[in-house]
DNA sequence: AAAATTGTGTATCAATCAATCCACAAAGGA
DNA sequence: TCCTTTGTGGATTGATTGATACACAATTTT
């Protein structure tokens, strides 16, 4: 050990995550990052290696936060339907509040569609959403909340796909009614 | 009139569309475009004005082609269910064949989420998908293919949202089974 | 307190970016 | 056949890109 770092690395990752989330990878320049993090380029490269590495780290951070939120809602709820509805409504409200952000995972999927390290993380994040939902749906089924003919894995894959669509439509600013109508129909898949 | 143009402008727009589709706006440099179109920068700016203007023109072209495909399927089909299924399956197969492309409208929505001229076109494209589907569903309902309690506009908004999700999930390379399971559940919305 | 080690920020790098300039070529009109 | 007009593409523009070099500051070790 020698001189100690003057900034908090985790907090810097959070701030970078926010910037990448709003502007995307390519549209966020190194100078934008340095300004946002209030550090010099020497500190930047010593701490993060490169812009790409920081992006992947920010993406991991985002995925972890997203996964936490999802699991928390699914575990705290006593009924599956209000839980799923809450998950979808939360996203709709987030997109209405700030349509420029969308979802960092979705943004990465479309912007970095042919860069293996990024797409692997995207796939892993979606697989995690799928399995969390599938587990909750399976438990709901054993509690008798879902009829016997329902397939939890199928439902989970449907919901995971629908969620990605909600985020895209949310960025297109089609209005509250549009997404709420879509939500109404989607929820019927559980009936 | 004086010297005549040595390249076909519409064909150039198509080639540019293909390039933007594969690589996105920011990741497609002017040199990439000049090489793809086999023209010099003078011809480029004389014909298209700027990289951004060409992108918007390519996006318009893409939307028009997409709209044609959609309308063609919906008008030619005698039943609404196979028609909707065909629309979704076509997208799934396209994403499986080339996961790096996705949908140019979706890619634009996420990459250019805060640039008005782009987002307006994205919203218009999605509204067009919505109204085409709503019209077809309304006609199907009047033919007795959909039960009386179904709301065509709600269903159209649901399908439009789900379609965007399919394109995102397709880029994440989660495999054929994943999207087909999602499709199975989504189709039940029409029952 | 001297040496060793690590963080910091400025200056700077070559490369690339989108866009402009301009000399020249090709066409129609006189 | 000149003259005008427009298309062409290579050369070049200033700005910006991500990344590195380096002198100096701060901290631990000896």
PDB file of C-alpha atoms in Angstrom, chain B residues 32 36 57 60 95 116 130-131 138 143 153 159 163:
ATOM      1  CA  UNK B  32     -17.828   2.580 -43.860  1.00  0.00           C
ATOM      2  CA  UNK B  36     -20.315   0.217 -48.905  1.00  0.00           C
ATOM      3  CA  UNK B  57     -33.987   8.209 -44.851  1.00  0.00           C
ATOM      4  CA  UNK B  60     -38.046   5.556 -43.360  1.00  0.00           C
ATOM      5  CA  UNK B  95     -33.507 -13.298 -35.460  1.00  0.00           C
ATOM      6  CA  UNK B 116     -36.546  13.871 -31.670  1.00  0.00           C
ATOM      7  CA  UNK B 130     -50.710  -1.020 -33.853  1.00  0.00           C
ATOM      8  CA  UNK B 131     -53.343   0.295 -36.251  1.00  0.00           C
ATOM      9  CA  UNK B 138     -61.544  -5.732 -35.739  1.00  0.00           C
ATOM     10  CA  UNK B 143     -66.217 -12.274 -38.917  1.00  0.00           C
ATOM     11  CA  UNK B 153     -57.216  -2.139 -29.814  1.00  0.00           C
ATOM     12  CA  UNK B 159     -49.116  -7.681 -29.751  1.00  0.00           C
ATOM     13  CA  UNK B 163     -43.269  -8.043 -30.945  1.00  0.00           C
TER      14      UNK B 163
END
